[in-house]
PDB file of C-alpha atoms in Angstrom:
ATOM      1  CA  MET A   1    -167.140 112.933  97.624  1.00  0.00           C
ATOM      2  CA  MET A   2    -170.644 114.438  97.563  1.00  0.00           C
ATOM      3  CA  LEU A   3    -170.254 115.249 101.268  1.00  0.00           C
ATOM      4  CA  ARG A   4    -167.039 117.135 100.505  1.00  0.00           C
ATOM      5  CA  LEU A   5    -168.841 119.109  97.790  1.00  0.00           C
ATOM      6  CA  GLU A   6    -171.614 119.879 100.277  1.00  0.00           C
ATOM      7  CA  GLU A   7    -169.041 121.253 102.734  1.00  0.00           C
ATOM      8  CA  HIS A   8    -168.163 123.761  99.998  1.00  0.00           C
ATOM      9  CA  ASN A   9    -171.823 124.672  99.415  1.00  0.00           C
ATOM     10  CA  ILE A  10    -172.032 122.715  96.165  1.00  0.00           C
ATOM     11  CA  GLY A  11    -175.162 120.587  95.992  1.00  0.00           C
ATOM     12  CA  ALA A  12    -174.844 117.334  94.051  1.00  0.00           C
ATOM     13  CA  ILE A  13    -177.277 114.660  92.851  1.00  0.00           C
ATOM     14  CA  LEU A  14    -176.215 111.163  91.825  1.00  0.00           C
ATOM     15  CA  PRO A  15    -179.003 109.739  89.617  1.00  0.00           C
ATOM     16  CA  ASP A  16    -179.680 106.018  89.149  1.00  0.00           C
ATOM     17  CA  LEU A  17    -179.891 105.078  85.481  1.00  0.00           C
ATOM     18  CA  PRO A  18    -183.013 103.346  84.117  1.00  0.00           C
ATOM     19  CA  GLY A  19    -182.621  99.563  84.414  1.00  0.00           C
ATOM     20  CA  THR A  20    -180.245  99.827  87.379  1.00  0.00           C
ATOM     21  CA  ASN A  21    -180.835  99.474  91.128  1.00  0.00           C
ATOM     22  CA  GLU A  22    -184.531  99.982  91.972  1.00  0.00           C
ATOM     23  CA  SER A  23    -185.578 101.117  88.504  1.00  0.00           C
ATOM     24  CA  MET A  24    -188.875  99.673  87.215  1.00  0.00           C
ATOM     25  CA  GLN A  25    -187.358  99.428  83.728  1.00  0.00           C
ATOM     26  CA  PRO A  26    -185.876  96.090  82.623  1.00  0.00           C
ATOM     27  CA  GLN A  27    -182.083  96.226  82.343  1.00  0.00           C
ATOM     28  CA  HIS A  28    -182.039  94.325  79.039  1.00  0.00           C
ATOM     29  CA  ALA A  29    -184.104  97.077  77.355  1.00  0.00           C
ATOM     30  CA  MET A  30    -181.450  99.748  77.963  1.00  0.00           C
ATOM     31  CA  ASP A  31    -178.735 101.145  75.735  1.00  0.00           C
ATOM     32  CA  LEU A  32    -176.315 104.088  75.938  1.00  0.00           C
ATOM     33  CA  ASP A  33    -178.526 106.400  73.903  1.00  0.00           C
ATOM     34  CA  LYS A  34    -181.513 105.754  76.198  1.00  0.00           C
ATOM     35  CA  TRP A  35    -179.331 106.433  79.230  1.00  0.00           C
ATOM     36  CA  ALA A  36    -178.064 109.691  77.707  1.00  0.00           C
ATOM     37  CA  SER A  37    -181.666 110.785  77.003  1.00  0.00           C
ATOM     38  CA  ALA A  38    -182.734 109.813  80.531  1.00  0.00           C
ATOM     39  CA  LEU A  39    -179.899 111.926  81.983  1.00  0.00           C
ATOM     40  CA  LEU A  40    -180.925 114.860  79.791  1.00  0.00           C
ATOM     41  CA  SER A  41    -184.533 114.719  80.996  1.00  0.00           C
ATOM     42  CA  PHE A  42    -183.262 114.316  84.570  1.00  0.00           C
ATOM     43  CA  SER A  43    -181.134 117.469  84.193  1.00  0.00           C
ATOM     44  CA  GLU A  44    -184.177 119.349  82.842  1.00  0.00           C
ATOM     45  CA  GLN A  45    -186.158 118.444  85.956  1.00  0.00           C
ATOM     46  CA  ALA A  46    -183.369 119.208  88.422  1.00  0.00           C
ATOM     47  CA  GLU A  47    -183.249 122.626  90.060  1.00  0.00           C
ATOM     48  CA  ASN A  48    -180.857 124.857  88.078  1.00  0.00           C
ATOM     49  CA  PRO A  49    -178.024 122.410  87.467  1.00  0.00           C
ATOM     50  CA  THR A  50    -174.770 124.183  86.532  1.00  0.00           C
ATOM     51  CA  HIS A  51    -172.196 121.435  85.896  1.00  0.00           C
ATOM     52  CA  VAL A  52    -171.971 117.747  85.002  1.00  0.00           C
ATOM     53  CA  ALA A  53    -169.360 115.455  86.571  1.00  0.00           C
ATOM     54  CA  SER A  54    -168.897 111.874  85.403  1.00  0.00           C
ATOM     55  CA  PHE A  55    -166.573 108.989  86.177  1.00  0.00           C
ATOM     56  CA  ARG A  56    -165.297 106.372  83.714  1.00  0.00           C
ATOM     57  CA  GLY A  57    -168.169 105.059  81.532  1.00  0.00           C
ATOM     58  CA  GLY A  58    -170.408 107.908  82.717  1.00  0.00           C
ATOM     59  CA  SER A  59    -168.592 109.970  80.097  1.00  0.00           C
ATOM     60  CA  LEU A  60    -170.322 107.888  77.391  1.00  0.00           C
ATOM     61  CA  VAL A  61    -173.803 109.055  78.439  1.00  0.00           C
ATOM     62  CA  ASP A  62    -173.349 112.640  79.719  1.00  0.00           C
ATOM     63  CA  HIS A  63    -173.086 114.441  76.356  1.00  0.00           C
ATOM     64  CA  LYS A  64    -176.736 115.360  75.772  1.00  0.00           C
ATOM     65  CA  ILE A  65    -176.655 117.758  78.707  1.00  0.00           C
ATOM     66  CA  GLU A  66    -175.437 121.171  77.544  1.00  0.00           C
ATOM     67  CA  LEU A  67    -173.484 122.215  80.623  1.00  0.00           C
ATOM     68  CA  PRO A  68    -169.729 122.254  81.302  1.00  0.00           C
ATOM     69  CA  HIS A  69    -168.425 118.704  81.766  1.00  0.00           C
ATOM     70  CA  TRP A  70    -165.868 117.381  84.258  1.00  0.00           C
ATOM     71  CA  ARG A  71    -164.659 113.802  83.855  1.00  0.00           C
ATOM     72  CA  LEU A  72    -162.536 111.417  85.860  1.00  0.00           C
ATOM     73  CA  SER A  73    -160.681 108.811  83.775  1.00  0.00           C
ATOM     74  CA  PRO A  74    -163.113 108.641  80.847  1.00  0.00           C
ATOM     75  CA  VAL A  75    -163.083 105.242  79.147  1.00  0.00           C
ATOM     76  CA  LYS A  76    -163.960 103.968  75.676  1.00  0.00           C
ATOM     77  CA  GLY A  77    -167.021 101.731  75.424  1.00  0.00           C
ATOM     78  CA  ARG A  78    -164.968  99.012  73.768  1.00  0.00           C
ATOM     79  CA  SER A  79    -162.673  98.717  76.816  1.00  0.00           C
ATOM     80  CA  LEU A  80    -165.688  98.202  79.094  1.00  0.00           C
ATOM     81  CA  LEU A  81    -167.163  95.680  76.666  1.00  0.00           C
ATOM     82  CA  ARG A  82    -163.923  93.687  76.343  1.00  0.00           C
ATOM     83  CA  THR A  83    -163.451  93.509  80.125  1.00  0.00           C
ATOM     84  CA  MET A  84    -167.035  92.291  80.583  1.00  0.00           C
ATOM     85  CA  MET A  85    -166.570  89.720  77.818  1.00  0.00           C
ATOM     86  CA  ARG A  86    -163.321  88.462  79.319  1.00  0.00           C
ATOM     87  CA  THR A  87    -164.998  88.173  82.713  1.00  0.00           C
ATOM     88  CA  ARG A  88    -167.769  86.090  81.125  1.00  0.00           C
ATOM     89  CA  ILE A  89    -165.196  83.916  79.318  1.00  0.00           C
ATOM     90  CA  ALA A  90    -163.300  83.381  82.593  1.00  0.00           C
ATOM     91  CA  ALA A  91    -166.522  82.451  84.435  1.00  0.00           C
ATOM     92  CA  ASP A  92    -167.505  80.046  81.622  1.00  0.00           C
ATOM     93  CA  LYS A  93    -164.072  78.461  81.777  1.00  0.00           C
ATOM     94  CA  GLU A  94    -164.479  77.797  85.502  1.00  0.00           C
ATOM     95  CA  SER A  95    -167.708  75.930  84.721  1.00  0.00           C
ATOM     96  CA  GLY A  96    -165.915  73.895  82.065  1.00  0.00           C
ATOM     97  CA  LEU A  97    -167.201  75.818  79.044  1.00  0.00           C
ATOM     98  CA  SER A  98    -164.956  77.128  76.331  1.00  0.00           C
ATOM     99  CA  THR A  99    -166.256  80.463  74.981  1.00  0.00           C
ATOM    100  CA  SER A 100    -164.431  82.873  72.682  1.00  0.00           C
ATOM    101  CA  MET A 101    -164.882  86.587  72.218  1.00  0.00           C
ATOM    102  CA  SER A 102    -165.974  86.080  68.616  1.00  0.00           C
ATOM    103  CA  ASP A 103    -168.644  83.521  69.740  1.00  0.00           C
ATOM    104  CA  LEU A 104    -169.952  86.090  72.210  1.00  0.00           C
ATOM    105  CA  MET A 105    -169.990  88.874  69.612  1.00  0.00           C
ATOM    106  CA  GLU A 106    -171.928  86.659  67.218  1.00  0.00           C
ATOM    107  CA  THR A 107    -174.555  85.843  69.862  1.00  0.00           C
ATOM    108  CA  ALA A 108    -174.687  89.518  70.802  1.00  0.00           C
ATOM    109  CA  HIS A 109    -175.868  90.459  67.304  1.00  0.00           C
ATOM    110  CA  ARG A 110    -179.196  88.656  67.829  1.00  0.00           C
ATOM    111  CA  ASP A 111    -179.764  87.925  71.528  1.00  0.00           C
ATOM    112  CA  VAL A 112    -179.546  89.550  74.920  1.00  0.00           C
ATOM    113  CA  LEU A 113    -176.153  88.636  76.367  1.00  0.00           C
ATOM    114  CA  ASN A 114    -175.349  88.235  80.053  1.00  0.00           C
ATOM    115  CA  LEU A 115    -171.892  89.721  80.604  1.00  0.00           C
ATOM    116  CA  ALA A 116    -170.693  89.732  84.200  1.00  0.00           C
ATOM    117  CA  GLY A 117    -174.282  90.012  85.433  1.00  0.00           C
ATOM    118  CA  ASN A 118    -175.264  92.753  82.975  1.00  0.00           C
ATOM    119  CA  LEU A 119    -178.052  91.915  80.524  1.00  0.00           C
ATOM    120  CA  LEU A 120    -177.097  93.673  77.299  1.00  0.00           C
ATOM    121  CA  ASN A 121    -179.223  93.767  74.145  1.00  0.00           C
ATOM    122  CA  PRO A 122    -177.757  93.854  70.607  1.00  0.00           C
ATOM    123  CA  GLU A 123    -178.159  97.638  70.356  1.00  0.00           C
ATOM    124  CA  MET A 124    -176.353  98.191  73.664  1.00  0.00           C
ATOM    125  CA  ILE A 125    -173.465  95.956  72.543  1.00  0.00           C
ATOM    126  CA  LYS A 126    -173.253  97.789  69.205  1.00  0.00           C
ATOM    127  CA  GLN A 127    -173.218 101.193  70.891  1.00  0.00           C
ATOM    128  CA  LEU A 128    -170.675 100.098  73.530  1.00  0.00           C
ATOM    129  CA  ASP A 129    -168.375  98.723  70.842  1.00  0.00           C
ATOM    130  CA  SER A 130    -168.033 102.134  69.190  1.00  0.00           C
ATOM    131  CA  ALA A 131    -168.757 104.632  71.981  1.00  0.00           C
ATOM    132  CA  GLN A 132    -166.142 107.293  72.721  1.00  0.00           C
ATOM    133  CA  PRO A 133    -166.462 110.090  75.269  1.00  0.00           C
ATOM    134  CA  PHE A 134    -167.732 113.143  73.342  1.00  0.00           C
ATOM    135  CA  GLU A 135    -165.265 115.991  73.903  1.00  0.00           C
ATOM    136  CA  PHE A 136    -166.642 119.494  74.316  1.00  0.00           C
ATOM    137  CA  SER A 137    -164.318 122.495  74.185  1.00  0.00           C
ATOM    138  CA  ASP A 138    -164.970 123.208  77.858  1.00  0.00           C
ATOM    139  CA  THR A 139    -164.557 119.613  79.118  1.00  0.00           C
ATOM    140  CA  ARG A 140    -162.095 119.214  81.990  1.00  0.00           C
ATOM    141  CA  THR A 141    -160.489 115.757  82.067  1.00  0.00           C
ATOM    142  CA  VAL A 142    -158.764 114.439  85.191  1.00  0.00           C
ATOM    143  CA  ARG A 143    -156.753 111.217  85.087  1.00  0.00           C
ATOM    144  CA  LEU A 144    -154.587 109.118  87.365  1.00  0.00           C
ATOM    145  CA  GLU A 145    -150.843 109.277  86.885  1.00  0.00           C
ATOM    146  CA  SER A 146    -150.629 105.535  86.133  1.00  0.00           C
ATOM    147  CA  GLU A 147    -152.946 105.876  83.130  1.00  0.00           C
ATOM    148  CA  ALA A 148    -150.176 107.771  81.308  1.00  0.00           C
ATOM    149  CA  LYS A 149    -152.642 109.646  79.108  1.00  0.00           C
ATOM    150  CA  GLU A 150    -153.277 113.279  78.284  1.00  0.00           C
ATOM    151  CA  ALA A 151    -155.343 115.167  80.812  1.00  0.00           C
ATOM    152  CA  ASP A 152    -156.009 118.679  82.109  1.00  0.00           C
ATOM    153  CA  ALA A 153    -154.988 117.499  85.563  1.00  0.00           C
ATOM    154  CA  ILE A 154    -153.272 114.387  86.883  1.00  0.00           C
ATOM    155  CA  VAL A 155    -153.863 113.014  90.383  1.00  0.00           C
ATOM    156  CA  ASN A 156    -151.984 110.345  92.319  1.00  0.00           C
ATOM    157  CA  GLY A 157    -153.719 107.234  93.541  1.00  0.00           C
ATOM    158  CA  GLY A 158    -154.827 103.781  92.495  1.00  0.00           C
ATOM    159  CA  PRO A 159    -157.860 103.167  90.246  1.00  0.00           C
ATOM    160  CA  PHE A 160    -160.269 101.726  92.832  1.00  0.00           C
ATOM    161  CA  TRP A 161    -162.698 100.799  90.033  1.00  0.00           C
ATOM    162  CA  LEU A 162    -160.285  98.129  88.789  1.00  0.00           C
ATOM    163  CA  ARG A 163    -159.956  96.337  92.120  1.00  0.00           C
ATOM    164  CA  ALA A 164    -161.704  93.036  92.704  1.00  0.00           C
ATOM    165  CA  GLU A 165    -162.018  93.865  96.413  1.00  0.00           C
ATOM    166  CA  PRO A 166    -163.558  97.169  97.516  1.00  0.00           C
ATOM    167  CA  SER A 167    -161.252  99.599  99.276  1.00  0.00           C
ATOM    168  CA  ASP A 168    -160.977 103.331  99.862  1.00  0.00           C
ATOM    169  CA  ASP A 169    -158.306 105.948  99.340  1.00  0.00           C
ATOM    170  CA  MET A 170    -159.136 109.179 101.129  1.00  0.00           C
ATOM    171  CA  ASP A 171    -156.115 111.025  99.674  1.00  0.00           C
ATOM    172  CA  LEU A 172    -157.399 110.295  96.171  1.00  0.00           C
ATOM    173  CA  VAL A 173    -160.961 111.303  97.117  1.00  0.00           C
ATOM    174  CA  THR A 174    -159.589 114.587  98.498  1.00  0.00           C
ATOM    175  CA  ALA A 175    -157.508 115.238  95.362  1.00  0.00           C
ATOM    176  CA  ILE A 176    -160.348 114.635  92.907  1.00  0.00           C
ATOM    177  CA  SER A 177    -162.887 116.488  95.086  1.00  0.00           C
ATOM    178  CA  ASN A 178    -160.573 119.515  95.311  1.00  0.00           C
ATOM    179  CA  ASP A 179    -160.135 119.578  91.544  1.00  0.00           C
ATOM    180  CA  LEU A 180    -163.904 119.405  91.020  1.00  0.00           C
ATOM    181  CA  ILE A 181    -164.576 122.097  93.666  1.00  0.00           C
ATOM    182  CA  ASP A 182    -161.979 124.476  92.175  1.00  0.00           C
ATOM    183  CA  TRP A 183    -163.378 123.930  88.691  1.00  0.00           C
ATOM    184  CA  VAL A 184    -167.007 124.509  89.759  1.00  0.00           C
ATOM    185  CA  ASN A 185    -165.986 127.673  91.620  1.00  0.00           C
ATOM    186  CA  GLY A 186    -164.058 128.704  88.493  1.00  0.00           C
TER     187      GLY A 186
ATOM    188  CA  MET B   1    -154.086 119.173  77.311  1.00  0.00           C
ATOM    189  CA  PRO B   2    -150.719 119.933  78.821  1.00  0.00           C
ATOM    190  CA  GLU B   3    -149.907 116.999  81.080  1.00  0.00           C
ATOM    191  CA  LYS B   4    -148.751 113.674  79.657  1.00  0.00           C
ATOM    192  CA  VAL B   5    -146.605 110.916  81.115  1.00  0.00           C
ATOM    193  CA  GLU B   6    -144.567 108.694  78.784  1.00  0.00           C
ATOM    194  CA  ILE B   7    -144.833 104.955  79.334  1.00  0.00           C
ATOM    195  CA  THR B   8    -142.828 101.868  78.298  1.00  0.00           C
ATOM    196  CA  PRO B   9    -144.376  98.385  77.978  1.00  0.00           C
ATOM    197  CA  GLU B  10    -142.497  97.291  81.104  1.00  0.00           C
ATOM    198  CA  SER B  11    -143.684 100.222  83.191  1.00  0.00           C
ATOM    199  CA  ALA B  12    -147.230  99.685  81.879  1.00  0.00           C
ATOM    200  CA  VAL B  13    -147.115  96.027  83.011  1.00  0.00           C
ATOM    201  CA  ARG B  14    -145.859  97.078  86.459  1.00  0.00           C
ATOM    202  CA  ALA B  15    -148.518  99.796  86.783  1.00  0.00           C
ATOM    203  CA  VAL B  16    -151.318  97.465  85.683  1.00  0.00           C
ATOM    204  CA  LEU B  17    -150.255  94.708  88.116  1.00  0.00           C
ATOM    205  CA  ARG B  18    -150.181  97.287  90.909  1.00  0.00           C
ATOM    206  CA  ASP B  19    -153.504  98.860  89.952  1.00  0.00           C
ATOM    207  CA  ILE B  20    -155.493  95.714  89.244  1.00  0.00           C
ATOM    208  CA  LEU B  21    -154.148  93.478  91.996  1.00  0.00           C
ATOM    209  CA  GLY B  22    -153.796  96.225  94.579  1.00  0.00           C
ATOM    210  CA  LEU B  23    -150.140  95.269  95.209  1.00  0.00           C
ATOM    211  CA  ASP B  24    -147.911  97.885  96.791  1.00  0.00           C
ATOM    212  CA  ALA B  25    -145.519  99.818  94.600  1.00  0.00           C
ATOM    213  CA  GLU B  26    -142.451  98.492  96.429  1.00  0.00           C
ATOM    214  CA  GLN B  27    -143.402  94.849  95.828  1.00  0.00           C
ATOM    215  CA  VAL B  28    -144.038  95.457  92.117  1.00  0.00           C
ATOM    216  CA  ALA B  29    -140.817  97.479  91.734  1.00  0.00           C
ATOM    217  CA  GLY B  30    -138.946  94.374  92.978  1.00  0.00           C
ATOM    218  CA  PHE B  31    -140.315  92.130  90.189  1.00  0.00           C
ATOM    219  CA  ASP B  32    -137.735  90.851  87.711  1.00  0.00           C
ATOM    220  CA  ALA B  33    -137.974  88.637  84.618  1.00  0.00           C
ATOM    221  CA  ASP B  34    -138.045  85.444  86.717  1.00  0.00           C
ATOM    222  CA  THR B  35    -140.677  86.594  89.231  1.00  0.00           C
ATOM    223  CA  GLU B  36    -143.526  84.080  89.140  1.00  0.00           C
ATOM    224  CA  LEU B  37    -147.008  85.516  88.700  1.00  0.00           C
ATOM    225  CA  PHE B  38    -149.879  83.040  88.149  1.00  0.00           C
ATOM    226  CA  GLY B  39    -150.001  80.686  91.110  1.00  0.00           C
ATOM    227  CA  ALA B  40    -147.550  82.809  93.121  1.00  0.00           C
ATOM    228  CA  LEU B  41    -149.765  85.875  93.526  1.00  0.00           C
ATOM    229  CA  PRO B  42    -153.073  84.914  95.173  1.00  0.00           C
ATOM    230  CA  GLU B  43    -154.597  88.174  93.893  1.00  0.00           C
ATOM    231  CA  LEU B  44    -154.039  87.104  90.271  1.00  0.00           C
ATOM    232  CA  ASP B  45    -157.070  84.975  89.420  1.00  0.00           C
ATOM    233  CA  SER B  46    -158.871  84.549  86.114  1.00  0.00           C
ATOM    234  CA  MET B  47    -161.168  87.519  86.829  1.00  0.00           C
ATOM    235  CA  ALA B  48    -158.164  89.756  87.516  1.00  0.00           C
ATOM    236  CA  VAL B  49    -156.651  88.566  84.222  1.00  0.00           C
ATOM    237  CA  ALA B  50    -159.755  89.876  82.395  1.00  0.00           C
ATOM    238  CA  GLY B  51    -159.210  93.395  83.742  1.00  0.00           C
ATOM    239  CA  LEU B  52    -155.457  93.197  83.338  1.00  0.00           C
ATOM    240  CA  LEU B  53    -155.614  92.407  79.606  1.00  0.00           C
ATOM    241  CA  THR B  54    -158.031  95.258  78.890  1.00  0.00           C
ATOM    242  CA  GLU B  55    -155.944  97.748  80.862  1.00  0.00           C
ATOM    243  CA  LEU B  56    -152.809  96.707  78.963  1.00  0.00           C
ATOM    244  CA  GLU B  57    -154.693  97.161  75.680  1.00  0.00           C
ATOM    245  CA  ASP B  58    -155.863 100.572  76.770  1.00  0.00           C
ATOM    246  CA  ARG B  59    -152.552 101.870  78.121  1.00  0.00           C
ATOM    247  CA  LEU B  60    -150.357 100.558  75.289  1.00  0.00           C
ATOM    248  CA  ASP B  61    -152.947 101.088  72.555  1.00  0.00           C
ATOM    249  CA  ILE B  62    -152.789  97.436  71.437  1.00  0.00           C
ATOM    250  CA  MET B  63    -155.361  94.676  70.825  1.00  0.00           C
ATOM    251  CA  ILE B  64    -154.885  91.271  72.463  1.00  0.00           C
ATOM    252  CA  GLU B  65    -156.726  88.345  70.839  1.00  0.00           C
ATOM    253  CA  ASP B  66    -158.058  85.288  72.721  1.00  0.00           C
ATOM    254  CA  ASP B  67    -155.620  82.910  71.069  1.00  0.00           C
ATOM    255  CA  GLU B  68    -152.602  84.962  72.154  1.00  0.00           C
ATOM    256  CA  VAL B  69    -153.432  84.372  75.802  1.00  0.00           C
ATOM    257  CA  ASP B  70    -152.261  81.109  77.350  1.00  0.00           C
ATOM    258  CA  GLY B  71    -151.021  79.906  80.724  1.00  0.00           C
ATOM    259  CA  GLU B  72    -147.421  80.612  79.805  1.00  0.00           C
ATOM    260  CA  LEU B  73    -148.114  84.321  79.356  1.00  0.00           C
ATOM    261  CA  PHE B  74    -148.811  84.802  83.060  1.00  0.00           C
ATOM    262  CA  GLU B  75    -146.169  82.374  84.294  1.00  0.00           C
ATOM    263  CA  THR B  76    -143.517  85.029  84.910  1.00  0.00           C
ATOM    264  CA  PHE B  77    -143.189  88.803  84.901  1.00  0.00           C
ATOM    265  CA  GLY B  78    -140.589  88.446  82.109  1.00  0.00           C
ATOM    266  CA  ASN B  79    -143.055  86.575  79.853  1.00  0.00           C
ATOM    267  CA  LEU B  80    -145.712  89.234  80.316  1.00  0.00           C
ATOM    268  CA  VAL B  81    -143.289  92.110  79.644  1.00  0.00           C
ATOM    269  CA  ALA B  82    -141.887  90.367  76.538  1.00  0.00           C
ATOM    270  CA  PHE B  83    -145.424  89.885  75.235  1.00  0.00           C
ATOM    271  CA  ALA B  84    -146.324  93.540  75.899  1.00  0.00           C
ATOM    272  CA  GLU B  85    -143.146  94.702  74.137  1.00  0.00           C
ATOM    273  CA  THR B  86    -143.854  92.548  71.072  1.00  0.00           C
ATOM    274  CA  LYS B  87    -147.441  93.796  70.861  1.00  0.00           C
ATOM    275  CA  ALA B  88    -146.420  97.425  71.315  1.00  0.00           C
ATOM    276  CA  GLU B  89    -144.008  97.132  68.360  1.00  0.00           C
ATOM    277  CA  GLU B  90    -146.638  95.698  65.983  1.00  0.00           C
TER     278      GLU B  90
END
């Protein structure tokens, strides 16, 4: 997608969040507010950024940057949290443990919780549980047809982020890239 | 926001099965009440169930509790649709 933007003379940077990939920060010390602040300071150091584009949960941490926002299938924090909890419950079940969502929530109030390989501290869990994408008046929201939700534009294609096995869908990439390019070029 | 697509519990269940399991639209369109799911679809494992439940919650604006989920729920397409319809009416 970034290559397609480049072909239209739109430079793009995809930052790693603190606590992810090669970051020196420990993952369990992160929360949504810290990520939003990190993205703000990143945008202040970048060379004349003009727009912000986020996918899914990225829309929960992009709001501190005061630039026009474009979002693909923004998601509530609670949906991400419940999927991660259910994944943990399913993994526990396969190892013969019986865990419930309320047990996990109780632990999450005092300890770092490992959900699907993500180490989440109590503050992160609390923020995820209530986080909603912050809507600005100039936010452009793009969704997939199957989501059946309000959007400024609807594209056809499957949500690759829900698949257990990685795959690609070049028609979908083209459709969302074209929407983003048209919007940036205004 | 101008564009909005209406959705029924049954069409939400079909869309979620297609999206989560990566099944093709034709196969999912052929599902009827007796179509077996868990055990019959190799793509439907316990991890896929985790994503499937959250997507149903999100698309139908419902909440599904742990104790409402048992083996029977995923036995057939009909069971899953009936469950989604009951929840959507609550």
